[in-house]
mmCIF file of C-alpha atoms in Angstrom:
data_model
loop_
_atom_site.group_PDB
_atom_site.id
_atom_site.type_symbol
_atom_site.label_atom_id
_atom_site.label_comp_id
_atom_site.label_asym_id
_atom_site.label_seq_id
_atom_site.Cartn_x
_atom_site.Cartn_y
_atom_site.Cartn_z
ATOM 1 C CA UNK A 1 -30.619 53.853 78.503
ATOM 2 C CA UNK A 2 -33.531 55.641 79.536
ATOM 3 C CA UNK A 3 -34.506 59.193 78.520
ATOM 4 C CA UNK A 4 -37.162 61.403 80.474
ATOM 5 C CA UNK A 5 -38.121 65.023 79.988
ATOM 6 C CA UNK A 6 -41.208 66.725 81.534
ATOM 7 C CA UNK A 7 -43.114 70.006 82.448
ATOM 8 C CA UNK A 8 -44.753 70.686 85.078
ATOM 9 C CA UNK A 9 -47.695 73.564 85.350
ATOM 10 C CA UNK A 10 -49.674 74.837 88.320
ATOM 11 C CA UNK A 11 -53.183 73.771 88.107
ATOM 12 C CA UNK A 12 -54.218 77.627 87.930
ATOM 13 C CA UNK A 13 -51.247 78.824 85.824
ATOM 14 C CA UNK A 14 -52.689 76.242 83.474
ATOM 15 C CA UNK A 15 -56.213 76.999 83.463
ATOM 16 C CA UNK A 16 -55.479 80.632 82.974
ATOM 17 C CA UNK A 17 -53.501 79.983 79.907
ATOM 18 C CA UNK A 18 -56.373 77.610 78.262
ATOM 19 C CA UNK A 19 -58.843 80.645 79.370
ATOM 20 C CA UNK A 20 -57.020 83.169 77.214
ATOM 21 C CA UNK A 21 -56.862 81.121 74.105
ATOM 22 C CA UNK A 22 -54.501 84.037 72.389
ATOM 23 C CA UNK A 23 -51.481 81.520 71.837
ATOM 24 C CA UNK A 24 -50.826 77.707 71.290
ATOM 25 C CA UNK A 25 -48.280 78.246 73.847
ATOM 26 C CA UNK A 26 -49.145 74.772 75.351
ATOM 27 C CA UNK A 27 -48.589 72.800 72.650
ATOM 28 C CA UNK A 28 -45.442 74.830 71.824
ATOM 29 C CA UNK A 29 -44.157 73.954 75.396
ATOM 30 C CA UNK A 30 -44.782 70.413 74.302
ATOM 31 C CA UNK A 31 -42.953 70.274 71.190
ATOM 32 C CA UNK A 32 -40.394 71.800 73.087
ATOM 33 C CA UNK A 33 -40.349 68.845 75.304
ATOM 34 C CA UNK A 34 -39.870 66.309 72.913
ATOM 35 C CA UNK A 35 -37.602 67.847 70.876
ATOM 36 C CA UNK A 36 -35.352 68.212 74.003
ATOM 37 C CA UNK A 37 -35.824 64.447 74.172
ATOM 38 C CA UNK A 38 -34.688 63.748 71.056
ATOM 39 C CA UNK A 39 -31.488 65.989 71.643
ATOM 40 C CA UNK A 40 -30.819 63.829 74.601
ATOM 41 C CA UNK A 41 -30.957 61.042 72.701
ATOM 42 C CA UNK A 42 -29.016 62.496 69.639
ATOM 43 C CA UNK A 43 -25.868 63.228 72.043
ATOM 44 C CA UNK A 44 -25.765 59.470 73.977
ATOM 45 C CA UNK A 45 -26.291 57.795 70.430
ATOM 46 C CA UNK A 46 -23.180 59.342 69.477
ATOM 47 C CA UNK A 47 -20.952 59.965 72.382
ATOM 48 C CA UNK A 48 -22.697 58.355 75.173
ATOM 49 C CA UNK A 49 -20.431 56.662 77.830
ATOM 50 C CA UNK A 50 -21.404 52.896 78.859
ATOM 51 C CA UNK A 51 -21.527 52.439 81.695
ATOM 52 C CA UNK A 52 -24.086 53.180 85.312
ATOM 53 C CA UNK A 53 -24.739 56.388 86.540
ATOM 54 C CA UNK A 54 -25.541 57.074 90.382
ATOM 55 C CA UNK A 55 -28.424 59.451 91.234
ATOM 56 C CA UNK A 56 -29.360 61.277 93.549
ATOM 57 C CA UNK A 57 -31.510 59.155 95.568
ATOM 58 C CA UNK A 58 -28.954 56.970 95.217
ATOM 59 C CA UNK A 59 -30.500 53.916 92.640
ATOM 60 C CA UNK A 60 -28.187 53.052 90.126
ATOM 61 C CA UNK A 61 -29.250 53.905 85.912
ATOM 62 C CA UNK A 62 -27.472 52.389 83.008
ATOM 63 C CA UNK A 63 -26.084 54.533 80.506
ATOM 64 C CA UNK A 64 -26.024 53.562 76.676
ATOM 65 C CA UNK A 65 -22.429 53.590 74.748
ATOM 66 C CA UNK A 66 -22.159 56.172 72.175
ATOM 67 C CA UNK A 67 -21.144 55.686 68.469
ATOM 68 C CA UNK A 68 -17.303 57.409 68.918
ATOM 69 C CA UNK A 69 -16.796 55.626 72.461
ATOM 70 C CA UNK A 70 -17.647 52.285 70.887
ATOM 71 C CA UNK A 71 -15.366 52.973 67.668
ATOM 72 C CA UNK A 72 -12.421 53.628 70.199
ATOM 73 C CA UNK A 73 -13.004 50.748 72.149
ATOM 74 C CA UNK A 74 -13.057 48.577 69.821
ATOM 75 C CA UNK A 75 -9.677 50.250 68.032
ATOM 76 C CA UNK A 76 -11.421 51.756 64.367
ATOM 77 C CA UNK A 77 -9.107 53.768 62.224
ATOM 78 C CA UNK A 78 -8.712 57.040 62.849
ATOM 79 C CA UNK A 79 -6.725 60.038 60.952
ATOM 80 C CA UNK A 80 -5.220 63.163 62.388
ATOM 81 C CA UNK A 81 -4.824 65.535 59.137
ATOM 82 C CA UNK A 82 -5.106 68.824 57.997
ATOM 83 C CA UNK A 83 -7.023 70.627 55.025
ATOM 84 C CA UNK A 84 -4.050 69.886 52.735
ATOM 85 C CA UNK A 85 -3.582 66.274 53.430
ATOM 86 C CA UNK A 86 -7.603 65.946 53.504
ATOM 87 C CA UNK A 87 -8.236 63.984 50.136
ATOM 88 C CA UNK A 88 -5.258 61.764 50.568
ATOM 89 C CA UNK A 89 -6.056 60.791 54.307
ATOM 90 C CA UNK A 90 -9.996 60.333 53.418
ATOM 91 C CA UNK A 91 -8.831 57.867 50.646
ATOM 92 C CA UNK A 92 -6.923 55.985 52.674
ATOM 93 C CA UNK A 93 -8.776 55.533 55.204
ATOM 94 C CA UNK A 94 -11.578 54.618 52.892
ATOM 95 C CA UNK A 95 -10.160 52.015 51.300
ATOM 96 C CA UNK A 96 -8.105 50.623 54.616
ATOM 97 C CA UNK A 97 -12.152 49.992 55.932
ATOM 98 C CA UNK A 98 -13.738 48.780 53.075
ATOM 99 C CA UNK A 99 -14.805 45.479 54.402
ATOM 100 C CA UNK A 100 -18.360 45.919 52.190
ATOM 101 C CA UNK A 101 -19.762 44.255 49.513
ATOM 102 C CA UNK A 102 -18.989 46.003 46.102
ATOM 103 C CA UNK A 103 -21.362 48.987 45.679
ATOM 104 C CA UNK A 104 -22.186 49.134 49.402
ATOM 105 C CA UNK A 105 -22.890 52.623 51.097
ATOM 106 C CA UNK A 106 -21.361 54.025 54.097
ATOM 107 C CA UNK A 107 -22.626 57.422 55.048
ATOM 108 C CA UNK A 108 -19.994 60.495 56.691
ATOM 109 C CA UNK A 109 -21.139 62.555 59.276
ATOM 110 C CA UNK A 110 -20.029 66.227 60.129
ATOM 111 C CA UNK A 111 -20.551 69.305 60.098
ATOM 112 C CA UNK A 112 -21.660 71.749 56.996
ATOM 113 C CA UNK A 113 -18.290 73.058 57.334
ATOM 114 C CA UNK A 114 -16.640 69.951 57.177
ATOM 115 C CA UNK A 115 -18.331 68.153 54.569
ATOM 116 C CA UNK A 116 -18.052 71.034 52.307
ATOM 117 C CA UNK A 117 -14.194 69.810 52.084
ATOM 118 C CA UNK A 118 -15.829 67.371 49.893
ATOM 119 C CA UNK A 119 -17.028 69.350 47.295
ATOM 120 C CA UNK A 120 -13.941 71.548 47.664
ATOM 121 C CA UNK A 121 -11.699 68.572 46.744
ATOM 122 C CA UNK A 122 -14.179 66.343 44.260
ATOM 123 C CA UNK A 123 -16.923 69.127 42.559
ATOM 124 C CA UNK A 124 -15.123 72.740 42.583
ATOM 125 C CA UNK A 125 -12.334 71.628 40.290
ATOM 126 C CA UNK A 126 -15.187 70.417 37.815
ATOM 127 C CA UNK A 127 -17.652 73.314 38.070
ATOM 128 C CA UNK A 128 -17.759 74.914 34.982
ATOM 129 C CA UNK A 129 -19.904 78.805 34.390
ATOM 130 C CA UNK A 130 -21.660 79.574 30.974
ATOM 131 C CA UNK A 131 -21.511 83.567 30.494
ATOM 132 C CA UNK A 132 -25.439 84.006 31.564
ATOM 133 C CA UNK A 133 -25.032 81.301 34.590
ATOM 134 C CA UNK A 134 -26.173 83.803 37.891
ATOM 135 C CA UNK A 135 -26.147 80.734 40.308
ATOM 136 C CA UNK A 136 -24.284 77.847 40.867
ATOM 137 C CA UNK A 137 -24.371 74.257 43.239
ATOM 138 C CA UNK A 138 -21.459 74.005 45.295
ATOM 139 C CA UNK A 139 -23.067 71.313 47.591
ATOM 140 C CA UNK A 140 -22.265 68.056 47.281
ATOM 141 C CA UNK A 141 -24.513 64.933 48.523
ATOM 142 C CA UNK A 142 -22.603 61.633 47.557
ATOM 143 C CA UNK A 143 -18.957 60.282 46.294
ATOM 144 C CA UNK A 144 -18.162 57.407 43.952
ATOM 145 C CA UNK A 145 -14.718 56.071 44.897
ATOM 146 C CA UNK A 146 -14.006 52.985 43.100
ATOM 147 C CA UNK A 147 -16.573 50.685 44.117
ATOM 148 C CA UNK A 148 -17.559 52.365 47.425
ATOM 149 C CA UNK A 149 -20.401 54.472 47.794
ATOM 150 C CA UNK A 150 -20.869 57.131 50.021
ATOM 151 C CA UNK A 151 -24.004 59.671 51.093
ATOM 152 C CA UNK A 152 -22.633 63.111 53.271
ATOM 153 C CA UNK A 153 -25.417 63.647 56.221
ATOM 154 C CA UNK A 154 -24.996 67.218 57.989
ATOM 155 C CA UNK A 155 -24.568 67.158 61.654
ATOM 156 C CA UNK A 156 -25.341 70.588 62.898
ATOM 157 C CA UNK A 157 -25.663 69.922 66.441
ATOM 158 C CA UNK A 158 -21.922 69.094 66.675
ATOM 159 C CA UNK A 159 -20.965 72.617 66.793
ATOM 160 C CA UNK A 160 -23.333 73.225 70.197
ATOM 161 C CA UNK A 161 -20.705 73.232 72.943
ATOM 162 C CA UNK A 162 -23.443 72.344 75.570
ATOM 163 C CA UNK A 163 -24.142 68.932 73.813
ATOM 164 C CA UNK A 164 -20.540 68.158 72.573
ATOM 165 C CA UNK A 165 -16.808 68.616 72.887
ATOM 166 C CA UNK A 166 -15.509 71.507 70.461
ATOM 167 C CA UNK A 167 -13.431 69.111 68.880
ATOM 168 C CA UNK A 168 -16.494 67.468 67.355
ATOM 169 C CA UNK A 169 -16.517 70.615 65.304
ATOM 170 C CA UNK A 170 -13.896 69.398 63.001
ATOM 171 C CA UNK A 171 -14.268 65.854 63.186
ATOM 172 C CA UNK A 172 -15.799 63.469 60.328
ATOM 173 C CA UNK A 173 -17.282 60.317 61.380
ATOM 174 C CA UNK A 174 -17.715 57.428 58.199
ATOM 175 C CA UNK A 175 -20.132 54.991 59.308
ATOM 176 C CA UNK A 176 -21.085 51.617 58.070
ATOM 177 C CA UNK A 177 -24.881 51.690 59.399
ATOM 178 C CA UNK A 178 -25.951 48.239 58.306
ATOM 179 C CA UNK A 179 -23.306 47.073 61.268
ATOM 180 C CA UNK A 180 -25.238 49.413 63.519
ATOM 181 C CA UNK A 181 -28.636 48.472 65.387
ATOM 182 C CA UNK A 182 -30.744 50.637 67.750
ATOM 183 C CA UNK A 183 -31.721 47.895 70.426
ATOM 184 C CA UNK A 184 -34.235 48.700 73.541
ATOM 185 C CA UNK A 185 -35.785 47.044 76.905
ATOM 186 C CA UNK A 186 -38.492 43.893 75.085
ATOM 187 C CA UNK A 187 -42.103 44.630 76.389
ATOM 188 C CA UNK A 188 -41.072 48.641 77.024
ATOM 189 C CA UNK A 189 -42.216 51.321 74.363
ATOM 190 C CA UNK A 190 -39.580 52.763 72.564
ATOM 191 C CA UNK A 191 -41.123 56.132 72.969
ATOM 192 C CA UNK A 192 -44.344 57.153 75.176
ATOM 193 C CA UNK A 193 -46.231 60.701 77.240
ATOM 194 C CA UNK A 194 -48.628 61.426 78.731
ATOM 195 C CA UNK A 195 -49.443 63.478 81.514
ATOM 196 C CA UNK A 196 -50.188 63.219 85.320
ATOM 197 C CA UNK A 197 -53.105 63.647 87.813
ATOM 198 C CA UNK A 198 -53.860 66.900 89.183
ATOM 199 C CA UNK A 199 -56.516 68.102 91.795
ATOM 200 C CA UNK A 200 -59.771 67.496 89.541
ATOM 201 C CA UNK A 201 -62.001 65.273 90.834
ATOM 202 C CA UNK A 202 -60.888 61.644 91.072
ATOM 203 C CA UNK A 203 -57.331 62.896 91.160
ATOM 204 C CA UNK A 204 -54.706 63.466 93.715
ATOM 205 C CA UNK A 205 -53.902 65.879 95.809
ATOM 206 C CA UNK A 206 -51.353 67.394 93.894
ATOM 207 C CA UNK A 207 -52.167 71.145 92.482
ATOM 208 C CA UNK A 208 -50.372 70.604 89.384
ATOM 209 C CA UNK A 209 -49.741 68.814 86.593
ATOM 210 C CA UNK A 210 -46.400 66.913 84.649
ATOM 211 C CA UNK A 211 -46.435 66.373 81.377
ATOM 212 C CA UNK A 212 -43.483 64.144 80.130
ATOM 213 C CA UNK A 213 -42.048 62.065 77.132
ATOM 214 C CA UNK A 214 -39.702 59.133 78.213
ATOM 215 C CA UNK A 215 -37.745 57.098 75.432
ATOM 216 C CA UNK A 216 -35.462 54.296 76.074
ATOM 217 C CA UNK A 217 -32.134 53.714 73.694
ATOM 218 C CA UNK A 218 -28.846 51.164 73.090
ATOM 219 C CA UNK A 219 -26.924 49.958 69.978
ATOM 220 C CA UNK A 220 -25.451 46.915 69.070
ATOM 221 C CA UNK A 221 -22.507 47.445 67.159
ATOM 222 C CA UNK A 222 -21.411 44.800 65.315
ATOM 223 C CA UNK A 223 -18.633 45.673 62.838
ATOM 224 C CA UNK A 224 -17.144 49.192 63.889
ATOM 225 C CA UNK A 225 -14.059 48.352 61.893
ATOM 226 C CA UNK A 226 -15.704 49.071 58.861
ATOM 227 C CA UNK A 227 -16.035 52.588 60.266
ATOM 228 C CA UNK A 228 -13.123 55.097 60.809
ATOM 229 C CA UNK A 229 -12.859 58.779 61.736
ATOM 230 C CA UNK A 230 -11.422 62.142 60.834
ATOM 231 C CA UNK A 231 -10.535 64.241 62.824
ATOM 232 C CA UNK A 232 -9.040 67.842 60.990
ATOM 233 C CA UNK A 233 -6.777 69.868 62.259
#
């Protein structure tokens, strides 16, 4: 899938921005840019739809299958629970996927909120105060479970409503990444900007100018049943 963000300034609008020098404003706007970019990107890796997508003039542009949309395809365990069935459902699931060599690491995605079940069910029981203890750890970053291994990764962006489905707010996603491989176009950049020609001399006739950052993205996806998902109810 291809990815494209850009700005576009009027030639004087520009100039009288670089004459003032007060702010970095520009390259601000830039960063802005690309971050966007990598947003876009962030949203289709996960829950991008395969498939082609007509545009407005018409052409035809492929569209990259997301993470979740492959793991439902391809029928990956899922679990419906709630908070008090949480430890019970996580094990099974966990050991119902574990198609890894002994020791191997799968990582779960989720919110703060969600992983912080984690360290409700596995640390808080264990946490222990001395009487001049002012500050405690109630994080938690990885879980031993018999020979499986796995690291908790924070996925803030789930909770924006403009990039995903509310119900991604209390969903957990356990992912086998080694099975997982980010694939693009051969003989195409993964990433690239630049900017376009304005009226200067030896340019065009436009009186402005784009900036833009393009990207291209797809995943091969070669073992999603070593994968499974939570969603909490």
């Amino acid at each position: 899938q291809q990815f494209i963000r850009a700005r576009r300034w009027g030639r004087e609008g520009l100039q009288v921005w670089k004459n003032t020098g007060k702010t970095n404003y520009i390259e601000v706007d830039k960063a802005e840019n690309m971050e966007q970019l990598r947003v876009d990107m962030f949203n289709s890796f996960w829950n991008g739809l395969r498939g082609e997508i007509q545009l407005e003039d018409n052409s035809l542009a492929k569209a990259m299958g997301g993470i979740y949309p492959l793991m439902q395809a391809a029928n990956s365990a899922e679990g419906f629970t709630t908070l008090a069935n949480f430890e019970d459902t996580f094990k099974t699931l966990a050991f119902a996927t574990n198609y890894k060599s002994e020791g191997g690491v799968r990582f779960i995605y989720g919110t703060d909120e969600m992983l912080h079940n984690f360290a409700r069910i596995f640390k808080l029981p264990q946490v222990r105060f001395e009487p001049n203890q002012e500050m405690t750890n109630l994080n938690l970053s990885s879980i031993t479970l018999g020979t499986m291994q796995f690291v908790l990764v924070p996925c803030e962006l789930w909770r924006e409503e403009s990039c995903f489905p509310a119900d991604w707010q209390r969903r957990i996603i356990v992912l086998d990444q080694e099975t997982v491989k980010p694939c693009k176009l051969k003989g195409l950049p993964a990433f690239e900007a630049g900017d376009t020609l304005d009226m200067k001399p030896m340019g065009t006739l436009n009186d402005y100018k784009d900036w833009w950052v393009r990207s291209q993205l797809s995943l091969e996806f070669n073992n999603p049943l070593a994968s499974f998902i939570m969603n909490i109810q």
